[in-house]
mmCIF file of C-alpha atoms and ligand atoms in Angstrom:
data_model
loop_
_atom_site.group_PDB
_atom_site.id
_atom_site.type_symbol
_atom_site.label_atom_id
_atom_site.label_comp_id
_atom_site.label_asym_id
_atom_site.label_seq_id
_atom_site.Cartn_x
_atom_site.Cartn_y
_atom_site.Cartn_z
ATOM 1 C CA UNK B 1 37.630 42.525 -140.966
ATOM 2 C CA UNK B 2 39.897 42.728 -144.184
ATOM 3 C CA UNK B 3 38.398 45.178 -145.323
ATOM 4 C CA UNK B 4 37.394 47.339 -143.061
ATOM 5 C CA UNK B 5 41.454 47.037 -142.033
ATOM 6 C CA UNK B 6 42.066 47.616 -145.845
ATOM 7 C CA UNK B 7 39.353 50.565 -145.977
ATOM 8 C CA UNK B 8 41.279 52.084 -142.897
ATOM 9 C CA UNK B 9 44.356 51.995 -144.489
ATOM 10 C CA UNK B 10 43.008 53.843 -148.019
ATOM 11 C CA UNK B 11 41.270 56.386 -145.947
ATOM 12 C CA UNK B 12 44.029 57.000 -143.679
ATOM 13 C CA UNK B 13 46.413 57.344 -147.215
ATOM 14 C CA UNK B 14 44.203 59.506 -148.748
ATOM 15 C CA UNK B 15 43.504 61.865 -145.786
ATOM 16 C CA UNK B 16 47.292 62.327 -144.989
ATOM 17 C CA UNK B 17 48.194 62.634 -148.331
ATOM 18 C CA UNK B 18 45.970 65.776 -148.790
ATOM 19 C CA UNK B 19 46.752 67.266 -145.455
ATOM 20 C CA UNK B 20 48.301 70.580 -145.433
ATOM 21 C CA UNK B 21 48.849 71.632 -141.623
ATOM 22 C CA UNK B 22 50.956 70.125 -138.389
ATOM 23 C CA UNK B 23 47.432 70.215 -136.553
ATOM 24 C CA UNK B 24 45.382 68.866 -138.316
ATOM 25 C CA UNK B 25 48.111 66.156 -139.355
ATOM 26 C CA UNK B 26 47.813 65.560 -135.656
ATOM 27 C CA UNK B 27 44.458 65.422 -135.323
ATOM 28 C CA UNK B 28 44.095 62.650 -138.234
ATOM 29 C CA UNK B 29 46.842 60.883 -136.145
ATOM 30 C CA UNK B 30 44.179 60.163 -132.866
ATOM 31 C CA UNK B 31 41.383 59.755 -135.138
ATOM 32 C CA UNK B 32 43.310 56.591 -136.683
ATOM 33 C CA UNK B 33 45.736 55.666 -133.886
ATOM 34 C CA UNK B 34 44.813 56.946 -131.119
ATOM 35 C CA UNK B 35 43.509 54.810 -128.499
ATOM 36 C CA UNK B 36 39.781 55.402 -129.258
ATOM 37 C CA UNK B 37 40.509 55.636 -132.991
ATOM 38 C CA UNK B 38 39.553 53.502 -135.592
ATOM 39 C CA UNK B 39 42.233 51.136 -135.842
ATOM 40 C CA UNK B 40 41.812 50.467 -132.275
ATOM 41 C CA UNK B 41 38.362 49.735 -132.235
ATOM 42 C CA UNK B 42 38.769 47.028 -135.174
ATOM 43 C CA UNK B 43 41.492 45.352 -132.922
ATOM 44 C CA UNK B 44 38.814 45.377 -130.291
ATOM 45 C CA UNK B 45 36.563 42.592 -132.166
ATOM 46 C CA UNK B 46 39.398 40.010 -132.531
ATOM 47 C CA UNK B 47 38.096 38.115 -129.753
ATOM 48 C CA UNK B 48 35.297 36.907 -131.941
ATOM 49 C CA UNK B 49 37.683 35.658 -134.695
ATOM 50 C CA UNK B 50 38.503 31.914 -134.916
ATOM 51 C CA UNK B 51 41.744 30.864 -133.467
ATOM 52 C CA UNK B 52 43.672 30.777 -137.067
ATOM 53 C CA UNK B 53 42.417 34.234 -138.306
ATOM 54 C CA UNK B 54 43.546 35.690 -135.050
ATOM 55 C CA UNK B 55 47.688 35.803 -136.080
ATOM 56 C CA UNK B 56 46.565 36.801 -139.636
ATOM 57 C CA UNK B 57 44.457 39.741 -138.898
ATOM 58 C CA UNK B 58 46.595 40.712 -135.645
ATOM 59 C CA UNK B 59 49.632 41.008 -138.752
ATOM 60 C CA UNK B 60 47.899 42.805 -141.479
ATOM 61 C CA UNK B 61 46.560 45.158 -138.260
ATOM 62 C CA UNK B 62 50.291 45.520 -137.777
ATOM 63 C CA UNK B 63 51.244 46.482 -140.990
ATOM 64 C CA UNK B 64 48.216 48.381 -141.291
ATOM 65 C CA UNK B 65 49.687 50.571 -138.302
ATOM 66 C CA UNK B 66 52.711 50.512 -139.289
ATOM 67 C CA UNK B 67 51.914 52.165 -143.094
ATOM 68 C CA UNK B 68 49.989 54.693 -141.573
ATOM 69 C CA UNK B 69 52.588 55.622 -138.771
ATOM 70 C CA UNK B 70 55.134 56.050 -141.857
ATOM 71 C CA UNK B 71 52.681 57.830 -144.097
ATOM 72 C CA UNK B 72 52.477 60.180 -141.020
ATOM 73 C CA UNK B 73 55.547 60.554 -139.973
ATOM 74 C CA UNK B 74 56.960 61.601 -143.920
ATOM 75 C CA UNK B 75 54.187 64.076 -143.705
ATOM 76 C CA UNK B 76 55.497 65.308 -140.845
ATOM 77 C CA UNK B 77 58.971 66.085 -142.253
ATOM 78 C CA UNK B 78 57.283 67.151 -145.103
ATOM 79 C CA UNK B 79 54.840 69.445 -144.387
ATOM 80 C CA UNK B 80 58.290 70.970 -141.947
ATOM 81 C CA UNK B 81 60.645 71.521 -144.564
ATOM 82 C CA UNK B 82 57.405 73.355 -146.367
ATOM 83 C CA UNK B 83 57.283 75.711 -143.302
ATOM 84 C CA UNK B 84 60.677 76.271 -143.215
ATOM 85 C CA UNK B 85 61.386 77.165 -147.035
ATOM 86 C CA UNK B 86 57.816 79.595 -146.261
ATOM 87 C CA UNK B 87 59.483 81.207 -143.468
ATOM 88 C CA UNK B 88 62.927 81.412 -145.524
ATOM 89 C CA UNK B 89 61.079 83.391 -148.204
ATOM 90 C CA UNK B 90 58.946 85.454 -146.266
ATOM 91 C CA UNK B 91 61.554 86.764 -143.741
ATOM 92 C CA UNK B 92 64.537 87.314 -146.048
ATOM 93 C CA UNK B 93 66.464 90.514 -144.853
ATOM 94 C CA UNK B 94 67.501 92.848 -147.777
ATOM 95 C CA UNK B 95 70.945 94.147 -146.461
ATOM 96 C CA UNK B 96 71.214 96.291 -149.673
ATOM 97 C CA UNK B 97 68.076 98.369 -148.335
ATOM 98 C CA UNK B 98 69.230 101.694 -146.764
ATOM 99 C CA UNK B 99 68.851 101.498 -143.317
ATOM 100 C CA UNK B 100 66.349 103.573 -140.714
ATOM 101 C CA UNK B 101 67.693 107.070 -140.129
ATOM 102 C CA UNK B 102 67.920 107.846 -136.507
ATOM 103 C CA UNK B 103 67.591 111.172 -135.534
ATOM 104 C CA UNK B 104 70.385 112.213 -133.260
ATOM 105 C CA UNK B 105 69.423 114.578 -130.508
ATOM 106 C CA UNK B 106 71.640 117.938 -129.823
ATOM 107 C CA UNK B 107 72.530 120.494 -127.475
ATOM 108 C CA UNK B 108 70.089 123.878 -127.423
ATOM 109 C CA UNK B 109 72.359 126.957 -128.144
ATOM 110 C CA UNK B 110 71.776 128.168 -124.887
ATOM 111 C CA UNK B 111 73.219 125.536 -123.298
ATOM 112 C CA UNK B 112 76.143 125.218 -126.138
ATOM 113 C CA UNK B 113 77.154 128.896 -125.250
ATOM 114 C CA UNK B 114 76.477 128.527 -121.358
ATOM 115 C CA UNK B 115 79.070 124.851 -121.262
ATOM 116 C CA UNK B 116 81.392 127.266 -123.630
ATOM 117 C CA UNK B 117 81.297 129.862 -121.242
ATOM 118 C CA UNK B 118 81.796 127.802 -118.233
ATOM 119 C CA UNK B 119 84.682 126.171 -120.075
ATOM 120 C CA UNK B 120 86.451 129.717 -120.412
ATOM 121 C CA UNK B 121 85.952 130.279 -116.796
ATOM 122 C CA UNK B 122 86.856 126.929 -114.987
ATOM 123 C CA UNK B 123 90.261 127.500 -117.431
ATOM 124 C CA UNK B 124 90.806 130.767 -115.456
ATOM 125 C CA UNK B 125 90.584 129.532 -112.608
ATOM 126 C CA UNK B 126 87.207 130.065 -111.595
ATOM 127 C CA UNK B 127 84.550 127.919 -109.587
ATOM 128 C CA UNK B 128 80.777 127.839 -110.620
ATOM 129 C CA UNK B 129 78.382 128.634 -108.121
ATOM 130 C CA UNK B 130 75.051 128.333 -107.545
ATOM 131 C CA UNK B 131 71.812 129.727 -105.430
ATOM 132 C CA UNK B 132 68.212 129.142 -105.329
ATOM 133 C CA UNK B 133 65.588 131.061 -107.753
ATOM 134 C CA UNK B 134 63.199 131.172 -105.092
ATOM 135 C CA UNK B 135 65.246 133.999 -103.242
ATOM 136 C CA UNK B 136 64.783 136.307 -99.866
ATOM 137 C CA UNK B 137 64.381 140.099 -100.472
ATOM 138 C CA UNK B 138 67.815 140.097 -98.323
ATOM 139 C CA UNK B 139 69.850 138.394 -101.048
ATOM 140 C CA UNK B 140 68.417 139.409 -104.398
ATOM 141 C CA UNK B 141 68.697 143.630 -102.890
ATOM 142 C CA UNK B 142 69.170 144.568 -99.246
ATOM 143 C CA UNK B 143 72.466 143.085 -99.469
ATOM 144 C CA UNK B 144 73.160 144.352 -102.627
ATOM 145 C CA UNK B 145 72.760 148.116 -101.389
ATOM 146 C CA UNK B 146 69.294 147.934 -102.928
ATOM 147 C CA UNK B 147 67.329 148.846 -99.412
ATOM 148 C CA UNK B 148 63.360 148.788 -99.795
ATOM 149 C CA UNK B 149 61.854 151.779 -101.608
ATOM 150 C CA UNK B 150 65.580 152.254 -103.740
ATOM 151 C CA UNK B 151 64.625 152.879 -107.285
ATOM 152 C CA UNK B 152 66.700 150.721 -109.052
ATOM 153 C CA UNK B 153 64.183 148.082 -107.904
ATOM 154 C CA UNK B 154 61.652 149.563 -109.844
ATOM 155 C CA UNK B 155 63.688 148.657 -113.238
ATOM 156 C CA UNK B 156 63.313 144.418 -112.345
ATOM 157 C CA UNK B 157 59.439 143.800 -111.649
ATOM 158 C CA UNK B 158 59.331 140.978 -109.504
ATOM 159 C CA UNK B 159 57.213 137.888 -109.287
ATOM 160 C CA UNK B 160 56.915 138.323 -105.127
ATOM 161 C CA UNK B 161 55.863 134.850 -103.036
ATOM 162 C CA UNK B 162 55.509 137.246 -100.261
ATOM 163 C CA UNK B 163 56.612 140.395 -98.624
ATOM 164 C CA UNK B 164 60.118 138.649 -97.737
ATOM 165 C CA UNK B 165 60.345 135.817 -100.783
ATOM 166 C CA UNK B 166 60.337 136.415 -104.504
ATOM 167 C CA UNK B 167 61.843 134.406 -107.906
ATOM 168 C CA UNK B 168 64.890 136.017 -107.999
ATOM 169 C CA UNK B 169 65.295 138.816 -110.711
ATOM 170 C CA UNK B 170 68.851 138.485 -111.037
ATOM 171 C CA UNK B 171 71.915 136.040 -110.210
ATOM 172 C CA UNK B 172 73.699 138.473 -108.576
ATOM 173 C CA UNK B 173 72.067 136.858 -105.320
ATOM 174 C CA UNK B 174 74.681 134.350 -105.313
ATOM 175 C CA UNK B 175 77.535 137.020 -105.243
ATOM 176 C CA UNK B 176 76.388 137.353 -101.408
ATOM 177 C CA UNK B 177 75.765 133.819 -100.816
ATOM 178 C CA UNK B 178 79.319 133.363 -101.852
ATOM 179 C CA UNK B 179 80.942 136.327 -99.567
ATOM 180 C CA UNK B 180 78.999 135.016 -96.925
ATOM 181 C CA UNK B 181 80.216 131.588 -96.905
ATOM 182 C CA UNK B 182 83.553 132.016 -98.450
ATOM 183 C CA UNK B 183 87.090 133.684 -97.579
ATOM 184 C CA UNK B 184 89.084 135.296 -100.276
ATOM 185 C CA UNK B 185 90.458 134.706 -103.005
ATOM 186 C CA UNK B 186 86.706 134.184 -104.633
ATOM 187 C CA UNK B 187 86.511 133.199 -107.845
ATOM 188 C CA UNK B 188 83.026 132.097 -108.970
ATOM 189 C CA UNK B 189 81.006 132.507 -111.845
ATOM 190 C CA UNK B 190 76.893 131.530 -111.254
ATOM 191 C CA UNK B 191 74.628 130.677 -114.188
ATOM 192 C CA UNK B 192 71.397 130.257 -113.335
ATOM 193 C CA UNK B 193 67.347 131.207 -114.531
ATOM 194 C CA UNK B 194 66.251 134.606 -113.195
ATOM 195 C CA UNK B 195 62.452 135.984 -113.104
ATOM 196 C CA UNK B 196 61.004 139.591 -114.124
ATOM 197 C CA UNK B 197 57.659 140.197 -114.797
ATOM 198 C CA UNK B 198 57.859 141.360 -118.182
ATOM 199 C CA UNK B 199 55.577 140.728 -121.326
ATOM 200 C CA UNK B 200 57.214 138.596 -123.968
ATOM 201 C CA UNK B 201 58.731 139.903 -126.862
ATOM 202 C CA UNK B 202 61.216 139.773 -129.702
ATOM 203 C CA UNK B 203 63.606 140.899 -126.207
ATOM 204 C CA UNK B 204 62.068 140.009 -122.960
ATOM 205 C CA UNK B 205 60.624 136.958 -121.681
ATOM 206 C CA UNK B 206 59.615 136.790 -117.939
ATOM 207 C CA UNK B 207 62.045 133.346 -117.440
ATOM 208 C CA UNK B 208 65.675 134.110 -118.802
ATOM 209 C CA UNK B 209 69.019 132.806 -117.924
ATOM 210 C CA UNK B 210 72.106 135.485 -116.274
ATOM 211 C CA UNK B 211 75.491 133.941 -115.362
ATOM 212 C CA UNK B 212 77.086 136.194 -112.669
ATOM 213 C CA UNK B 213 80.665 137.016 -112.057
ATOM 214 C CA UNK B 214 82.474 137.506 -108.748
ATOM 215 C CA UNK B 215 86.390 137.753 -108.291
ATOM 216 C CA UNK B 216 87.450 139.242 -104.561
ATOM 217 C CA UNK B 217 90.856 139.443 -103.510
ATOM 218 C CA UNK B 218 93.724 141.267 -102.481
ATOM 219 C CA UNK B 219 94.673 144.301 -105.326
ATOM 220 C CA UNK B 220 91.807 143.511 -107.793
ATOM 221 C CA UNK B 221 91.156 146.474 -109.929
ATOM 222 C CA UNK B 222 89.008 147.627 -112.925
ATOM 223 C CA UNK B 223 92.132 146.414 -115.178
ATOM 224 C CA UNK B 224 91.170 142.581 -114.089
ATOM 225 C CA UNK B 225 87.426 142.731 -115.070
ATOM 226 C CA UNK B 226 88.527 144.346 -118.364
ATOM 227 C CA UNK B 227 91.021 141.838 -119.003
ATOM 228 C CA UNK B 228 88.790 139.017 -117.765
ATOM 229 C CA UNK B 229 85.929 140.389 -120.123
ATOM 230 C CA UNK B 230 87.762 140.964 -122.934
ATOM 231 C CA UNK B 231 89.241 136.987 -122.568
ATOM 232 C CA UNK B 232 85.467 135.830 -122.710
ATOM 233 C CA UNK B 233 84.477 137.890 -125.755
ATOM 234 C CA UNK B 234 86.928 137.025 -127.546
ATOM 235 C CA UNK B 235 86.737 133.136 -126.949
ATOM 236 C CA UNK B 236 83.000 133.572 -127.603
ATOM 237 C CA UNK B 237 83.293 135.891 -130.638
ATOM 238 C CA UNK B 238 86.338 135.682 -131.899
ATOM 239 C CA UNK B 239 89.611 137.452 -131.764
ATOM 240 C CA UNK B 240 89.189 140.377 -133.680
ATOM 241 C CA UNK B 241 85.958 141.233 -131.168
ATOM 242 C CA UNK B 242 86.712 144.793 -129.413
ATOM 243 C CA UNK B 243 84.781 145.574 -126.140
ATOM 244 C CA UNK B 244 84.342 149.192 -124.471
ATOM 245 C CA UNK B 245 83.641 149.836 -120.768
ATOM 246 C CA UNK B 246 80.772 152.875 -120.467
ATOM 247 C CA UNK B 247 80.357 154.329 -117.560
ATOM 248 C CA UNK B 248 76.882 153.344 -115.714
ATOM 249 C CA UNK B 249 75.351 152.860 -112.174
ATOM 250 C CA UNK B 250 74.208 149.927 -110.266
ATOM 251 C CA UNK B 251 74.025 150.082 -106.570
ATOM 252 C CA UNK B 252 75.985 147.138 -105.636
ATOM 253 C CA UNK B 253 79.625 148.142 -107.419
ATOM 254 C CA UNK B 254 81.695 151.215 -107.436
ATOM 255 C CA UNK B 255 82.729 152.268 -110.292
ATOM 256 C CA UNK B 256 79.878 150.473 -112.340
ATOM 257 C CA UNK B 257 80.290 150.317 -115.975
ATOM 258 C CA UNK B 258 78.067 148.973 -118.938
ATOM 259 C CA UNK B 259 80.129 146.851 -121.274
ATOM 260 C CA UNK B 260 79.505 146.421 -125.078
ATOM 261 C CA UNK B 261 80.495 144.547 -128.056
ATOM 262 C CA UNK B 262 81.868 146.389 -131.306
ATOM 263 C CA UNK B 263 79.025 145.392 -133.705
ATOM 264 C CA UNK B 264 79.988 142.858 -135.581
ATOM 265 C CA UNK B 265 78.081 143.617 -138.467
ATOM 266 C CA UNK B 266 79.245 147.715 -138.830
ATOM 267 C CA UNK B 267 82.697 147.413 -136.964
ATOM 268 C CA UNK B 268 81.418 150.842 -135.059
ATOM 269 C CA UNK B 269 80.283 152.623 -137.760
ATOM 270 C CA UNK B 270 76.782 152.218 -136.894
ATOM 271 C CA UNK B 271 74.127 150.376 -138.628
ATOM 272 C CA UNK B 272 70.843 149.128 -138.465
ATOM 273 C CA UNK B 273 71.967 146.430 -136.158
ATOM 274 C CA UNK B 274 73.594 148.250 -133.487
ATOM 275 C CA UNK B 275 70.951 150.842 -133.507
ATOM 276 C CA UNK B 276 73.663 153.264 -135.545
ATOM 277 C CA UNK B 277 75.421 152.820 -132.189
ATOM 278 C CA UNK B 278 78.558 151.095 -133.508
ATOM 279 C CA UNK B 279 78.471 149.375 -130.591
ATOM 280 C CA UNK B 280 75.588 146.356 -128.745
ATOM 281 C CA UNK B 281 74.860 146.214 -125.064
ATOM 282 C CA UNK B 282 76.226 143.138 -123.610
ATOM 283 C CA UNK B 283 76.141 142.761 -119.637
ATOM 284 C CA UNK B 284 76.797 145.205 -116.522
ATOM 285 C CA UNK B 285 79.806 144.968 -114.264
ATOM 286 C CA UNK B 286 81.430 147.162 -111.656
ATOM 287 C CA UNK B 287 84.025 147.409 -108.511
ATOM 288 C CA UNK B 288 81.979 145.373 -105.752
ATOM 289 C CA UNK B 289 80.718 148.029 -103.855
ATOM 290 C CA UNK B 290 82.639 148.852 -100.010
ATOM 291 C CA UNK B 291 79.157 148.346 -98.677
ATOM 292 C CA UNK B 292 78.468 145.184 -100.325
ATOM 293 C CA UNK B 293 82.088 143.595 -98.688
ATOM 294 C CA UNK B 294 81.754 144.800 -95.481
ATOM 295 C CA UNK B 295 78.040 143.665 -95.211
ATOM 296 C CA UNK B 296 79.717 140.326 -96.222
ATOM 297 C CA UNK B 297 82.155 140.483 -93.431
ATOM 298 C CA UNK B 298 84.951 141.241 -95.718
ATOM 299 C CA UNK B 299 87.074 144.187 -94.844
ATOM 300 C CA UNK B 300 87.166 146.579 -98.045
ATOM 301 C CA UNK B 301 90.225 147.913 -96.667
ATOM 302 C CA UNK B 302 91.988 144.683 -97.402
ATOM 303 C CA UNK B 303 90.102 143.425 -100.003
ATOM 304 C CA UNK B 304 88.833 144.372 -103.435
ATOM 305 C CA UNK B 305 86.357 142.531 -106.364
ATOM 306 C CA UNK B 306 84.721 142.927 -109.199
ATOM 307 C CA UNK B 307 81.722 141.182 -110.817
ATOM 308 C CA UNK B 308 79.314 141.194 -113.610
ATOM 309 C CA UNK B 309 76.295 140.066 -114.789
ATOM 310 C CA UNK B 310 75.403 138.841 -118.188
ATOM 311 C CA UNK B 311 72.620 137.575 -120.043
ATOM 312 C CA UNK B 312 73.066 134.362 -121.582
ATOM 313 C CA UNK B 313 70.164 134.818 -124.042
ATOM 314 C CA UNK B 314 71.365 138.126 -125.130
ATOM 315 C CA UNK B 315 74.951 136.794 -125.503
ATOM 316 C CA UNK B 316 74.021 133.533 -127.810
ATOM 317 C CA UNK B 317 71.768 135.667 -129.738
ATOM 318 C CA UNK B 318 74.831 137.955 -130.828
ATOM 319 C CA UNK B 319 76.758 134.639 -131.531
ATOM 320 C CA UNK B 320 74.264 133.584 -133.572
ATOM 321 C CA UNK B 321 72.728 135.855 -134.975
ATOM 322 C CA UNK B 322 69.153 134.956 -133.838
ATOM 323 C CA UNK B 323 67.272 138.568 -133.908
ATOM 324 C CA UNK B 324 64.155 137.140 -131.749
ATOM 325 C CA UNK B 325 64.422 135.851 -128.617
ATOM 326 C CA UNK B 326 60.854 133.658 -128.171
ATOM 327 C CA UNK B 327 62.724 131.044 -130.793
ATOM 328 C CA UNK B 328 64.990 129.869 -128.017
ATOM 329 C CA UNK B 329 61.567 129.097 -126.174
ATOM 330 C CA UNK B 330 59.299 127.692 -128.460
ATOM 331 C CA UNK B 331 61.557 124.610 -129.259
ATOM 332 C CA UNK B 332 60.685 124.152 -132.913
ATOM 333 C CA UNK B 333 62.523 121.781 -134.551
ATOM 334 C CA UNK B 334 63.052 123.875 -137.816
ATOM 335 C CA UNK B 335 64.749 126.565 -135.799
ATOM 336 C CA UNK B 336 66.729 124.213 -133.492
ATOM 337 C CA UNK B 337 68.434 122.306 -135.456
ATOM 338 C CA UNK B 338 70.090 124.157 -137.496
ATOM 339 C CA UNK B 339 72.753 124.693 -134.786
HETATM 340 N N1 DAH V 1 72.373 142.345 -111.914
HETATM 341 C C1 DAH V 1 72.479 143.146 -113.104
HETATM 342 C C2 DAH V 1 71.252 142.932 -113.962
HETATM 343 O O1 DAH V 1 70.509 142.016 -113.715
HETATM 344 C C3 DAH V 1 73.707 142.802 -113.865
HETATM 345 C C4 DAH V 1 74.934 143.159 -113.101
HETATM 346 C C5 DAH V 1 75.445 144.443 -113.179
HETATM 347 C C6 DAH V 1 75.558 142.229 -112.298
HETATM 348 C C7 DAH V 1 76.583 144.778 -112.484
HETATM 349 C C8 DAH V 1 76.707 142.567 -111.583
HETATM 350 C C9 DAH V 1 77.191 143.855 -111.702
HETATM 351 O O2 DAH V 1 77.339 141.714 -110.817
HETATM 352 O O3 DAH V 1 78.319 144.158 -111.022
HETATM 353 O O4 DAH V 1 71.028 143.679 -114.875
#
């Protein structure tokens, strides 16, 4: 029995002693230990030692134990602090490397020029409106003096839901939302998408964005949108921008009036720009027309208004200098974020 306790303890020595792994350290801890281990099972046949070898084996069984539960646990805290220096090496930060570059998102242009805009406004005073862009044929022209069969209706192709319901073709929907709803003094301006049915091109696209313009009140005149106008180029431009008011028609204001921008490129010499114009389209505007008030329940005796309409596309694209309109669409990175 001497031995075999003696033979336990060598194996048990050598065993640890070449174990690499918590598991397996574990494992070799059962095997000699454990309660159906070897040890165990020596201890087992003490019954059929004589009464004086009983003490002496039960103490070098003991010790035997006892050497092997130390053996283990140094292992233990060996094979531990092993891990640990591993897992010191192998995760070690580098602070000195440069660190990942997170791209920052930003605003589109059109949405740059339409918060500028609304800025410009809401510091004049004005309130921003808005309506739906699936629109009755009442609001987007009957109201607006455009009865069926009126030609000017044939210049905005319409995408038409129905006889009665179409995507609106331009914001100037929301002027008679607004008189309908509202008393003067009105003061709105209404950004919002509009809808033609037009091809795409370096100019058109069938989705674009207008932001409408309504002022009604007691003793507006033509002096007020010119003034107002001229405020928002120049914020948008700069101050040396010069606007002109042309003479035009549109069926809801009285006088109407086209309103462009100096070219910025010729100063109204003409150049290839401006079409040797001297001078680029920018929205339309007018005198709200008597019809349109009254229609509104407002008495165009009392009351006067102006409004325009602009496009928001056309007016970032002068900003900027962007020559074709489809880049605002197609959302390429290249082109985006250079602003
Ligand atoms: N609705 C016009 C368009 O889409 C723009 C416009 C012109 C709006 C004159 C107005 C206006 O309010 O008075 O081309």
């Amino acid at each position: 029995m001497k031995e075999q306790l003696e033979k336990i303890r060598q194996a048990a020595e050598q065993e640890l002693d070449s174990c690499e792994d918590l598991n397996v350290l574990e494992n070799l801890r059962v095997k000699f230990l454990g309660k159906k281990g070897e040890l165990t099972a020596i201890l087992k046949q003490m019954g059929s030692l004589s009464a004086e070898e009983r003490p002496v084996m039960g103490q070098l069984a003991n010790t035997v134990r006892a050497a092997i539960e130390e053996k283990i646990a140094s292992r233990v805290q060996i094979l531990k602090e092993q891990e640990s220096a591993r897992k010191l090496v192998e995760e070690t930060v580098d602070v000195t490397l440069p660190g990942k570059k997170q791209d920052m998102g930003k605003l589109h242009p059109l949405t740059v020029t339409l918060n500028d805009i609304k800025e410009i406004f809401l510091g004049m005073g004005f309130e921003i409106a808005e309506g739906p862009e699936v629109e009755t044929d009442h609001y987007c022209f009957e109201a607006l003096n455009m009865p069926k069969h009126h030609p000017a209706r044939d210049t905005q192709d319409t995408f038409y839901i129905n006889e009665n319901v179409l995507l609106r073709t331009q914001t100037s929907s929301v002027q008679i939302r607004t008189m309908e709803n509202k008393r003067p003094p009105i003061r709105i301006i209404s950004p919002g998408r509009v809808y033609r049915s037009d091809t795409v091109d370096a100019t058109h696209s069938p989705l674009f964005h207008q932001i409408e313009g309504l002022v009604v009140d007691k003793g507006i005149t033509m002096a007020d949108l010119n003034g107002t106008l001229e405020l928002l180029m120049k914020r948008i431009y700069g101050e040396d921008c010069q606007i002109r008011l042309r003479p035009h028609h549109f069926p809801y204001t009285e006088p109407s009036a086209e309103v462009d921008l100096m070219c910025f490129n010729c100063h109204g010499s003409g150049c290839s720009l401006c079409k040797n114009e001297g001078y680029i389209e920018l929205l339309g505007a007018g005198m709200v027309h008597p019809k349109v008030l009254e229609g509104c329940g407002i008495d165009p005796e009392v009351y006067s208004g102006f409004a325009f309409g602009m496009g928001l596309e056309r007016i970032t694209m002068g900003r900027y200098q962007i020559n074709d309109m489809r880049l605002l669409y197609e959302n390429d990175m290249r082109f985006l974020s250079q602003f």
